[in-house]
mmCIF file of C-alpha atoms in Angstrom:
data_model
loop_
_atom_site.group_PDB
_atom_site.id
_atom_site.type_symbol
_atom_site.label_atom_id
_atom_site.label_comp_id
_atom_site.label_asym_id
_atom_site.label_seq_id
_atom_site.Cartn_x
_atom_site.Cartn_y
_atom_site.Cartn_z
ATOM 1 C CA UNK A 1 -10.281 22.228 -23.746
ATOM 2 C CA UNK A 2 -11.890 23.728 -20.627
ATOM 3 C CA UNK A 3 -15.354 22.839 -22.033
ATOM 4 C CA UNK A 4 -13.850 19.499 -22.750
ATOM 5 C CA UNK A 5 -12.911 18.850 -18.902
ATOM 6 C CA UNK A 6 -16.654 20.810 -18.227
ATOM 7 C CA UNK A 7 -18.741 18.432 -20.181
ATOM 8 C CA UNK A 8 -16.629 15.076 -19.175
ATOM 9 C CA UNK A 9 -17.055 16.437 -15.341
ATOM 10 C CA UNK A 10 -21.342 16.308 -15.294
ATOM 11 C CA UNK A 11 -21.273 12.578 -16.094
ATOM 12 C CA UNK A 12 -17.700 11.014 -14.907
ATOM 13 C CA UNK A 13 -16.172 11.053 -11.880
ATOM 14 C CA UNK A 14 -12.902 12.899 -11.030
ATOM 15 C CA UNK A 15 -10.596 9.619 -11.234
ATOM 16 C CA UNK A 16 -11.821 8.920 -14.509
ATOM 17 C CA UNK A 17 -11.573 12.817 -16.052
ATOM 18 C CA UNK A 18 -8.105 13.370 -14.766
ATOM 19 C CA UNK A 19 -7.135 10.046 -16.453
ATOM 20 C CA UNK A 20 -8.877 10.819 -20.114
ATOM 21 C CA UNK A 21 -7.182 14.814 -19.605
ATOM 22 C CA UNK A 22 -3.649 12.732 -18.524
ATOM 23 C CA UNK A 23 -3.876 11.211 -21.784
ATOM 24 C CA UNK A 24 -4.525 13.800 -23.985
ATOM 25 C CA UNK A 25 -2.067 15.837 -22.192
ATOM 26 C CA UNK A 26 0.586 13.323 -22.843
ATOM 27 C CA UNK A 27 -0.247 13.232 -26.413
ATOM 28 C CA UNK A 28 0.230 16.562 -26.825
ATOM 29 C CA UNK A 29 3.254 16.933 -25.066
ATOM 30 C CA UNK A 30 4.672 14.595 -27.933
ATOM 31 C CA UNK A 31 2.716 16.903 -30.167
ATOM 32 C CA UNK A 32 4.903 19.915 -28.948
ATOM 33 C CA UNK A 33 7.927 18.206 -28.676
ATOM 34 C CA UNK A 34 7.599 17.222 -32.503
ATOM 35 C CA UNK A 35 6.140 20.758 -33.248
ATOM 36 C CA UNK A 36 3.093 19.702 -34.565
ATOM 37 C CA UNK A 37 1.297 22.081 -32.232
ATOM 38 C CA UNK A 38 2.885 24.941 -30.976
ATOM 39 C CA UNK A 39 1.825 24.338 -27.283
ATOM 40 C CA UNK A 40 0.142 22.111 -25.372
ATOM 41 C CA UNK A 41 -3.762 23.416 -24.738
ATOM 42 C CA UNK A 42 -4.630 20.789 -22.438
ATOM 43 C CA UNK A 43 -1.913 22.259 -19.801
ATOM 44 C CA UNK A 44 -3.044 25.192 -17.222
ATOM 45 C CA UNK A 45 -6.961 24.036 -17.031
ATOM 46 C CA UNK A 46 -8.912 23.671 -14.474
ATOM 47 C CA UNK A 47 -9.150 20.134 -13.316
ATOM 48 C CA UNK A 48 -11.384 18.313 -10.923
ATOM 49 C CA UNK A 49 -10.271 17.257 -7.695
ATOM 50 C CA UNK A 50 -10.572 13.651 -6.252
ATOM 51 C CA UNK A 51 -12.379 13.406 -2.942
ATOM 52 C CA UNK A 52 -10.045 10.939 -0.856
ATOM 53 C CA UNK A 53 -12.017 8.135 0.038
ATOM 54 C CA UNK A 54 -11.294 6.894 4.013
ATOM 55 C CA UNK A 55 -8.610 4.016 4.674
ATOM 56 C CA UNK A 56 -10.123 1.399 6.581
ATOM 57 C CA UNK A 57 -7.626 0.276 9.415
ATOM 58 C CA UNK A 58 -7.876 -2.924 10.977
ATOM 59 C CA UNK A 59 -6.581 -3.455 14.480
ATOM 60 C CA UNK A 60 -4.827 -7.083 15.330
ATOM 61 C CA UNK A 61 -7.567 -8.561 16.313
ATOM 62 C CA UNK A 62 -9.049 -7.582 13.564
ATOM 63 C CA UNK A 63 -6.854 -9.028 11.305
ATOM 64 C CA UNK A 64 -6.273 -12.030 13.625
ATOM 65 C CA UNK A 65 -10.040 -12.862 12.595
ATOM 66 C CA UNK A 66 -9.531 -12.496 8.845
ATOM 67 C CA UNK A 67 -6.556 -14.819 8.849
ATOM 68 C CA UNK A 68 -8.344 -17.335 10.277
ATOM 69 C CA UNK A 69 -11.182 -16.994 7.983
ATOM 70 C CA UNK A 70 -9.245 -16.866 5.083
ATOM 71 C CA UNK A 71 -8.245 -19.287 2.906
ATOM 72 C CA UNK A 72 -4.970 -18.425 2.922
ATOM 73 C CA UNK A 73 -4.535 -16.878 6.258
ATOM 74 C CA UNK A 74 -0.322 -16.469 6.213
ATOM 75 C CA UNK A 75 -0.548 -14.631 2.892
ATOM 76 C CA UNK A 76 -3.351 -12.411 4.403
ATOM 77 C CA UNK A 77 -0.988 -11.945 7.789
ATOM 78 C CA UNK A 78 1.736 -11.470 5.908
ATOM 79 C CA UNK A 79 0.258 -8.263 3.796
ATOM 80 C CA UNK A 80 -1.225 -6.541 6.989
ATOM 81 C CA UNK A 81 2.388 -6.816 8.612
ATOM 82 C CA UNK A 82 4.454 -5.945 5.792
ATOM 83 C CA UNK A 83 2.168 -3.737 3.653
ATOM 84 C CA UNK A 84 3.678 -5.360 0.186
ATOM 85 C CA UNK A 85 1.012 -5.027 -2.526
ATOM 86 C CA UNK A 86 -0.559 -7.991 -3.982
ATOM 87 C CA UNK A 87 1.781 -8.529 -6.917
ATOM 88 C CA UNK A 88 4.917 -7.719 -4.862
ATOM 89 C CA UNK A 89 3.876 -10.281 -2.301
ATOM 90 C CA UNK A 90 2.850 -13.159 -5.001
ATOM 91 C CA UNK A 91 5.889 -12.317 -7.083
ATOM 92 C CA UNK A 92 7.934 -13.587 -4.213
ATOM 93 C CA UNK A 93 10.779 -16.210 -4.479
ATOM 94 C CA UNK A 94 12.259 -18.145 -1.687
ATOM 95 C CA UNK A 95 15.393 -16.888 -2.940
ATOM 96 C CA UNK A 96 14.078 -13.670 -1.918
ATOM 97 C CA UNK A 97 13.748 -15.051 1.930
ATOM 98 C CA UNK A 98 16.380 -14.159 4.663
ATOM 99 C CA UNK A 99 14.980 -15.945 7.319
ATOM 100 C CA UNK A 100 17.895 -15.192 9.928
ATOM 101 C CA UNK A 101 16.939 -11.333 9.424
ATOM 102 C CA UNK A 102 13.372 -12.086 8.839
ATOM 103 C CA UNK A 103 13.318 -9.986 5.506
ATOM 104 C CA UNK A 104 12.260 -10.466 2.588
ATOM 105 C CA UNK A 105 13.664 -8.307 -0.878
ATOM 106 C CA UNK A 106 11.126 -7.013 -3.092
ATOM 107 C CA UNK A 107 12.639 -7.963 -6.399
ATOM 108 C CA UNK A 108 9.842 -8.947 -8.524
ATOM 109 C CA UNK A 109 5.997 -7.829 -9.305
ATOM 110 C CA UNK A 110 3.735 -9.842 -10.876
ATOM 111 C CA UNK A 111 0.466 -7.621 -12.254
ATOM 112 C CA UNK A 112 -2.531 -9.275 -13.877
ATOM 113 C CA UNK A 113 -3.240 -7.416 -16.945
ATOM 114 C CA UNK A 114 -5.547 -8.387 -19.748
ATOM 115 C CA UNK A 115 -5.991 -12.073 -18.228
ATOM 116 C CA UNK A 116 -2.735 -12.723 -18.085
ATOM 117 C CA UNK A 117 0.184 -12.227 -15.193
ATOM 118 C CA UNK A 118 3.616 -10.263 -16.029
ATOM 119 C CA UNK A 119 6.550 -10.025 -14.007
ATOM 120 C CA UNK A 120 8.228 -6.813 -13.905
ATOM 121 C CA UNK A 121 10.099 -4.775 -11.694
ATOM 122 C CA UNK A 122 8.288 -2.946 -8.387
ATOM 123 C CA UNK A 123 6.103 0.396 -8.775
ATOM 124 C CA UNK A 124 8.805 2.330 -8.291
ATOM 125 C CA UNK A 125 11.353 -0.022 -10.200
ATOM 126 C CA UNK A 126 13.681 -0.077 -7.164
ATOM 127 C CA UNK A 127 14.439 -3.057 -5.234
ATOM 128 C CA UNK A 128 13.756 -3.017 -1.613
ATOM 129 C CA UNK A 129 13.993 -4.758 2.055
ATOM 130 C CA UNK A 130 11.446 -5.341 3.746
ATOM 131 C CA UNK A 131 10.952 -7.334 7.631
ATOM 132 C CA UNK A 132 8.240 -9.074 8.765
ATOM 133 C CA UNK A 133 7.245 -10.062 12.371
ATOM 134 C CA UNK A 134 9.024 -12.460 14.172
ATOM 135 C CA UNK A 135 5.520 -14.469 14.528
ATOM 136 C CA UNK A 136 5.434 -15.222 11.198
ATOM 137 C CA UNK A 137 9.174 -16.925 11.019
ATOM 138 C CA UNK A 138 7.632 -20.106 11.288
ATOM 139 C CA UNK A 139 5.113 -19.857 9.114
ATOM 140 C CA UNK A 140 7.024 -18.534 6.411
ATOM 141 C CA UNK A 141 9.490 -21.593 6.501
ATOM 142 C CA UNK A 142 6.590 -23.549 6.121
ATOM 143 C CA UNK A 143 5.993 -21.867 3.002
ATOM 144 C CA UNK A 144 9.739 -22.375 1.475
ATOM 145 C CA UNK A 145 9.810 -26.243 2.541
ATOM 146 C CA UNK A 146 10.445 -28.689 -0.659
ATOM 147 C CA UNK A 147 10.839 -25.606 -2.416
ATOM 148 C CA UNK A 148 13.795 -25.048 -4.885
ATOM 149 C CA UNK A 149 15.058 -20.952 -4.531
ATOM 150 C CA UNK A 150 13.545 -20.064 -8.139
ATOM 151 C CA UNK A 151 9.932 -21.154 -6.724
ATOM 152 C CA UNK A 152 7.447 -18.715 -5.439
ATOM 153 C CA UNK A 153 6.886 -18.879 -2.079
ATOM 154 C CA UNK A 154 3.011 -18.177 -2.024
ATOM 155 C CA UNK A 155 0.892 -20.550 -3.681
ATOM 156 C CA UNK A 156 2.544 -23.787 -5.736
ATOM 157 C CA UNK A 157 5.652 -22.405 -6.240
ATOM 158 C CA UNK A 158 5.083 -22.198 -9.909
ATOM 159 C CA UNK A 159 2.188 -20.434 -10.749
ATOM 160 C CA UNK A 160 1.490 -16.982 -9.753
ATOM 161 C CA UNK A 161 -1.514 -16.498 -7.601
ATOM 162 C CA UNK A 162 -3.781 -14.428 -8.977
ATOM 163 C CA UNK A 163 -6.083 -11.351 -7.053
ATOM 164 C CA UNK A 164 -8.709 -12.956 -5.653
ATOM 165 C CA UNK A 165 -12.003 -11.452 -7.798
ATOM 166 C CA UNK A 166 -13.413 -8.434 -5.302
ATOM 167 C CA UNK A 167 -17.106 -10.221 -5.441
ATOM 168 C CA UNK A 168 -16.536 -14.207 -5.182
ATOM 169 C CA UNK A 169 -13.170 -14.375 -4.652
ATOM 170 C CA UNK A 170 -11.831 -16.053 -1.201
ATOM 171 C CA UNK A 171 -10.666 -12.765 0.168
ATOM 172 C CA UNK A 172 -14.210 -11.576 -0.325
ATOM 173 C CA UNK A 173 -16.005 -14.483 1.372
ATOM 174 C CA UNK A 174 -13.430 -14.403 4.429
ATOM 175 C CA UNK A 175 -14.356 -11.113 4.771
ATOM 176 C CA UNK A 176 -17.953 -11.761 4.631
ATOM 177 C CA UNK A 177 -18.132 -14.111 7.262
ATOM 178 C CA UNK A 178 -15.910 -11.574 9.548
ATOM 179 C CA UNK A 179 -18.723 -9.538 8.917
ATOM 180 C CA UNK A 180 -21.366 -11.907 9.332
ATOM 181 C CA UNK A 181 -20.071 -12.349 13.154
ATOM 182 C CA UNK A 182 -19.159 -8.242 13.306
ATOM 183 C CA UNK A 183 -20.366 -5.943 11.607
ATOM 184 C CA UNK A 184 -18.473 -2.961 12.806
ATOM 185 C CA UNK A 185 -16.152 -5.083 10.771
ATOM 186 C CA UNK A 186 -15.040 -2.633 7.659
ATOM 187 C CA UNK A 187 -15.694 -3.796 3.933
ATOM 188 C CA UNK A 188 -11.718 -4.381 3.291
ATOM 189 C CA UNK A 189 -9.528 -5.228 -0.293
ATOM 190 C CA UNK A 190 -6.310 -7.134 -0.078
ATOM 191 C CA UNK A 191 -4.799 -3.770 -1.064
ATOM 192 C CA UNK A 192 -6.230 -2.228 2.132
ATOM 193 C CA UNK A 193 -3.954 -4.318 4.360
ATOM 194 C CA UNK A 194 -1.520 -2.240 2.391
ATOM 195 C CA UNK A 195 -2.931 0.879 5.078
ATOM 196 C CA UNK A 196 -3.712 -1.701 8.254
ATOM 197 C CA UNK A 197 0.246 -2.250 8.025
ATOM 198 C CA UNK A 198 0.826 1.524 7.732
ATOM 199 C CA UNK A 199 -1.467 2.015 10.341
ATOM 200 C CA UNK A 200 -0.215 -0.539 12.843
ATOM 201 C CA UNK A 201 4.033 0.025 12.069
ATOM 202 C CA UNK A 202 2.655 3.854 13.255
ATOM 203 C CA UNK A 203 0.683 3.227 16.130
ATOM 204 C CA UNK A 204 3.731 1.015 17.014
ATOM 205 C CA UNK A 205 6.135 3.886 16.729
ATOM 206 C CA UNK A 206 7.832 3.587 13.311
ATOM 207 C CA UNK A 207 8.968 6.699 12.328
ATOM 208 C CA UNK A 208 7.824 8.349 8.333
ATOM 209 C CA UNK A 209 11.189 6.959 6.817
ATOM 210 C CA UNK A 210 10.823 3.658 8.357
ATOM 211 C CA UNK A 211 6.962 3.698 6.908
ATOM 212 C CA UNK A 212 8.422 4.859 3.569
ATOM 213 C CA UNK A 213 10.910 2.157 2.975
ATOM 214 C CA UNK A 214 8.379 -0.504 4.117
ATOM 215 C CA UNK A 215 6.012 0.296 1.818
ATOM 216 C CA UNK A 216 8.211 1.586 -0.948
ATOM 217 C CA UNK A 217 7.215 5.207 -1.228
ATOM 218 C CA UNK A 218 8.845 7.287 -3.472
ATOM 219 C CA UNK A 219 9.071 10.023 -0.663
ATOM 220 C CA UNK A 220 8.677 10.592 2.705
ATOM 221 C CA UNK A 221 6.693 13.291 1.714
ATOM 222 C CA UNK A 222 4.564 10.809 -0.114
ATOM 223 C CA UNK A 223 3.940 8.900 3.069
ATOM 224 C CA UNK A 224 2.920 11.916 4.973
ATOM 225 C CA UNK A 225 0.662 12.669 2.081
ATOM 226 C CA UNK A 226 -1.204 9.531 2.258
ATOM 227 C CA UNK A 227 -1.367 8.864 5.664
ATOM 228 C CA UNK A 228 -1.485 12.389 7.457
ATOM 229 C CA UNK A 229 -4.680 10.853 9.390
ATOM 230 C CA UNK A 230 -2.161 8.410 10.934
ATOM 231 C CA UNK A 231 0.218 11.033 11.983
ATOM 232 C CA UNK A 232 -1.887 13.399 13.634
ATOM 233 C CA UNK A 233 -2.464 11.230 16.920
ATOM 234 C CA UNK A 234 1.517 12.215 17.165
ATOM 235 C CA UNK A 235 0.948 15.566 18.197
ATOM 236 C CA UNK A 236 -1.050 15.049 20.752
ATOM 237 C CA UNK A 237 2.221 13.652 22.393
ATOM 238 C CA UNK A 238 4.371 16.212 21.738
ATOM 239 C CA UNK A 239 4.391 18.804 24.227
ATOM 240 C CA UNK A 240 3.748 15.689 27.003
ATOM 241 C CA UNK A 241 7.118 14.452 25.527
ATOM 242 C CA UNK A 242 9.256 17.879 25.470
ATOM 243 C CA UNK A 243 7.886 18.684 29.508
ATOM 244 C CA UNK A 244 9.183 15.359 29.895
ATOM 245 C CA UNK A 245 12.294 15.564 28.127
ATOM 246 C CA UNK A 246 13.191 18.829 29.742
ATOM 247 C CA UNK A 247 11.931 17.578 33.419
ATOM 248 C CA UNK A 248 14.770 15.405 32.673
ATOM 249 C CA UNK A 249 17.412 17.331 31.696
ATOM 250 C CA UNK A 250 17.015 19.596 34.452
ATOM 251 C CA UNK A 251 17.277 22.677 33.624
ATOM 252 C CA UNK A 252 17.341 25.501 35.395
ATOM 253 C CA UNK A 253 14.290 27.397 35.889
ATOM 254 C CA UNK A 254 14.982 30.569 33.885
ATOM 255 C CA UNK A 255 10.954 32.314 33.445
ATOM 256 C CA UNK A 256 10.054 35.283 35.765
ATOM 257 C CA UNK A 257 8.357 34.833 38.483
ATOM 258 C CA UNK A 258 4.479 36.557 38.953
#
């Protein structure tokens, strides 16, 4: 089995190893469990590990300039502000609107698989709430006018909009021509407004749980995981903030003196 993992590891790369060893793992788990095998080889090897690749962060203005080269800019303002993946946002139902709150619950994902789009619960088959900014009130109101509540709000209220294709899809050619008048501009997905929301809900001072629930993390932990980068400008802070906080409280000044 290790000379399995060996030999796939020269020619694949670490995503696509720890997916074939996941699995045979998994079959042999079922192996075990029926005691068709006595134990499970593939368990307690070596594996490669993944080299994270960096999250590109837009800033607003940043994302002010994709909107509004973007064929759809509200759907691409409403993923960098909310940080819904694709198929959570397009799988969306004006029912799903509360437009006094400015929330929206994540009820429904829609996930294109083998050409066509199925509806099924989110990743983490939980419902959640989710706000978005009051700047996009109106715009979102837009979207639910003429609408019945069983309608989608994105797109024709009918038909599920698909992910754009990554080469000659709109997204793609908005980006492009961000580019094409920046390019210090970074090479961005739809799913990477999933991190420019992470990024700007932090740098606005949500805390980890806040983050969590927005973006439907199983964990906090999780959170921290995947955006430590994001959380390390928060230490800089912190001993500023305790002199501060202590300044405040006035407390008597207890250290010896020289």
């Amino acid at each position: 089995m290790q000379d399995w993992v060996a030999e796939l590891s020269r020619d694949r790369a670490a995503t696509t190893v720890l997916r074939a060893h996941g699995v045979l793992a998994a079959v042999l788990d079922v192996a075990v469990k029926y005691r068709r095998v006595s134990r499970n080889v593939a368990r307690g090897v070596a594996l490669p590990r993944k080299v994270p690749k960096s999250k590109p962060y837009l800033t607003h203005e940043q994302v002010a300039a994709l909107a509004a080269a973007a064929t759809y800019p509200v759907l691409v303002l409403f993923l960098a502000y909310t940080g819904l993946r694709w198929g959570e946002a397009t799988g969306l139902r004006v029912k799903h609107v509360d437009a006094l709150r400015r929330r929206v619950s994540v009820q429904e994902n829609a996930v294109l698989v083998g050409g066509v789009v199925h509806v099924g619960t989110p990743k983490t088959h939980e419902a959640r709430s989710v706000p978005y900014p009051a700047f996009l009130s109106l715009e979102i109101a837009r979207l639910c006018e003429g609408k019945r509540r069983e309608d989608l709000l994105f797109g024709d209220g009918v038909t599920h909009m698909r992910l754009p294709n990554s080469v000659r899809g709109w997204f793609a050619f908005a980006v492009k021509r961000v580019r094409e008048a920046d390019d210090e501009f970074p090479r961005v997905t739809p799913h990477d407004l999933r991190h420019t929301a992470a990024s700007l809900a932090i740098s606005a001072g949500a805390n980890v749980k806040a983050v969590q629930r927005m973006l439907g993390h199983a964990s906090a932990s999780m959170t921290l995981d995947t955006y430590a980068d994001l959380f390390d400008d928060d230490l800089d802070g912190v001993a500023d903030a305790l002199d501060q906080a202590r300044r405040a409280a006035v407390v008597a000044e207890v250290l010896p003196r020289a």
